Structure formats: structure tokens, C-alpha cells
Amino acid sequence: GENVEQHPSTLSVQEGDSAVIKCTYSDSASNYFPWYKQELGKRPQLIIDIRSNVGEKKDQRIAVTLNKTAKHFSLHITETQPEDSAVYFCAASSSNYQLIWGAGTKLIIKP
Amino acid sequence: GAVVSQHPSRVICKSGTSVKIECRSLDFQATTMFWYRQFPKQSLMLMATSNEGSKATYEQGVEKDKFLINHASLTLSTLTVTSAHPEDSSFYICSAHFPGGETQYFGPGTRLLVL
């Protein structure tokens, strides 16, 4: 069935450095790729998304890139700050609006 | 905009009782809402897709008679966990599909503890 693989499961970076999280998807019909940030005990918050007709999107310190041919997309966070510490989930969606979720990446920002 | 509320935020109940969780889209109409369950340190697991005015679509392995879903209006979907047991203890989160696009916005979640 359709699935989304996410790596790494845990990522520890020094404050101020960049963090990159990668996902691959199996369904070639997927056309929407959101990234969510979830803090402990709270709801997932949409931080950035990209559609299949775009290769890259940036919003301040956050960027997402999409390679449709290889079926993978990545989240890039630059100049990381302590408040970036959270679990990040990638997801992929096709026409029925259901999201197929990655397993999550726990991002730890070391002071 | 795009605010989704969920009630209650936390509930503790005895085994065998039923618990109702409400999910509301406060500033938009959502023809489709989703119900998820999340265990500690795991990803979100889709339980069912709730469509206004029609029966919910359940994912494989989710018992429709145990997890009753009602989407009676464009702003409200409810999930009732019937005859709850300790293994049903989890974090239940709803999301609402924002019309005209693909984005889902999430409620704050309900932490259910069944004793």
C-alpha cells in the first residue's frame, strides 16, 4: 500500500546550525506534501506545505524541496533555535485528501 | 482563521462506559473531517474519514461499531468510543479539511484514560 518513509527518527543539532529531514513516498499520484510540527501533548501545527507543481518553497527559516522524479521531499530549517525542538511529521496526499504520514523526526536543538 | 476545537481535552472514565468527543471547525465549513489516534512516541494513525451527511469511512482494523462517528453538520463531527477498555486509552485528534485546498487543520486533541 501507500507509505511515506521519514528519516532520521531523531536529529540533534547545535543551536544556530541547520537541520534537514527527508521523506520518500510511494504513490506517484501524490500531489500535496505538508510538514507538521508537534510539541509534546499538543496538536500538529502546519508549518509549510508544497504542491507537486512546485520544486521548492521557502518561508523565512523554513524551506521544503520536492523531487517528483525521485519521489522524495525534504524539510530544511536554518539558524535553528531552541523553540524549534519538537517532533516533525511529513505527509503526502492525493485526490481523496487523506494524508499518509511519516513516522516522525524528533528534533533536538542543543544550546 | 482555520480554527478547530475539540472537547473534552481530557477524560478519565471507567472501563465499559462510553465517551463522546466533539470536533468543531469554528470559522469554516468542513465537509470532511478526519479522526486520528496517536500512541506515545508514534505517528498519527488515521481511524476514519467523516463526511457530512453520509456514513464515515473506516480504516482497516478500526471497528465501526466501537468507534461511532457522526458528522451531522458542516462544523461538527463527533466520535463516540463505546464500551471503552484500558487499551482504548490514547490521544485522539480530529482534523478538518479546509475547503478549496488540501490543508488539514487539527483540533487540540483529547487524552482518554480508561481505568
mmCIF file of N, CA and C in Angstrom, chain A residues 19 32 50 58 66 82 86 110:
data_model
loop_
_atom_site.group_PDB
_atom_site.id
_atom_site.type_symbol
_atom_site.label_atom_id
_atom_site.label_comp_id
_atom_site.label_asym_id
_atom_site.label_seq_id
_atom_site.Cartn_x
_atom_site.Cartn_y
_atom_site.Cartn_z
ATOM 1 N N ALA A 19 19.091 22.056 10.051
ATOM 2 C CA ALA A 19 18.551 20.708 10.215
ATOM 3 C C ALA A 19 17.832 20.318 8.930
ATOM 4 N N TYR A 32 0.371 16.625 -2.911
ATOM 5 C CA TYR A 32 0.395 17.641 -1.858
ATOM 6 C C TYR A 32 1.214 17.093 -0.696
ATOM 7 N N ILE A 50 3.894 22.005 0.240
ATOM 8 C CA ILE A 50 4.294 22.199 -1.152
ATOM 9 C C ILE A 50 3.423 21.332 -2.041
ATOM 10 N N LYS A 58 9.852 28.439 0.277
ATOM 11 C CA LYS A 58 10.589 28.932 1.437
ATOM 12 C C LYS A 58 9.727 29.889 2.242
ATOM 13 N N LEU A 66 11.085 19.497 -3.249
ATOM 14 C CA LEU A 66 10.378 18.326 -3.761
ATOM 15 C C LEU A 66 11.033 17.847 -5.041
ATOM 16 N N PRO A 82 16.161 27.103 20.027
ATOM 17 C CA PRO A 82 15.621 26.135 20.998
ATOM 18 C C PRO A 82 14.138 25.827 20.777
ATOM 19 N N ALA A 86 11.046 19.806 18.655
ATOM 20 C CA ALA A 86 9.694 19.238 18.559
ATOM 21 C C ALA A 86 9.803 17.962 17.728
ATOM 22 N N LYS A 110 20.476 21.640 20.584
ATOM 23 C CA LYS A 110 21.380 21.708 21.725
ATOM 24 C C LYS A 110 21.859 23.152 21.916
#
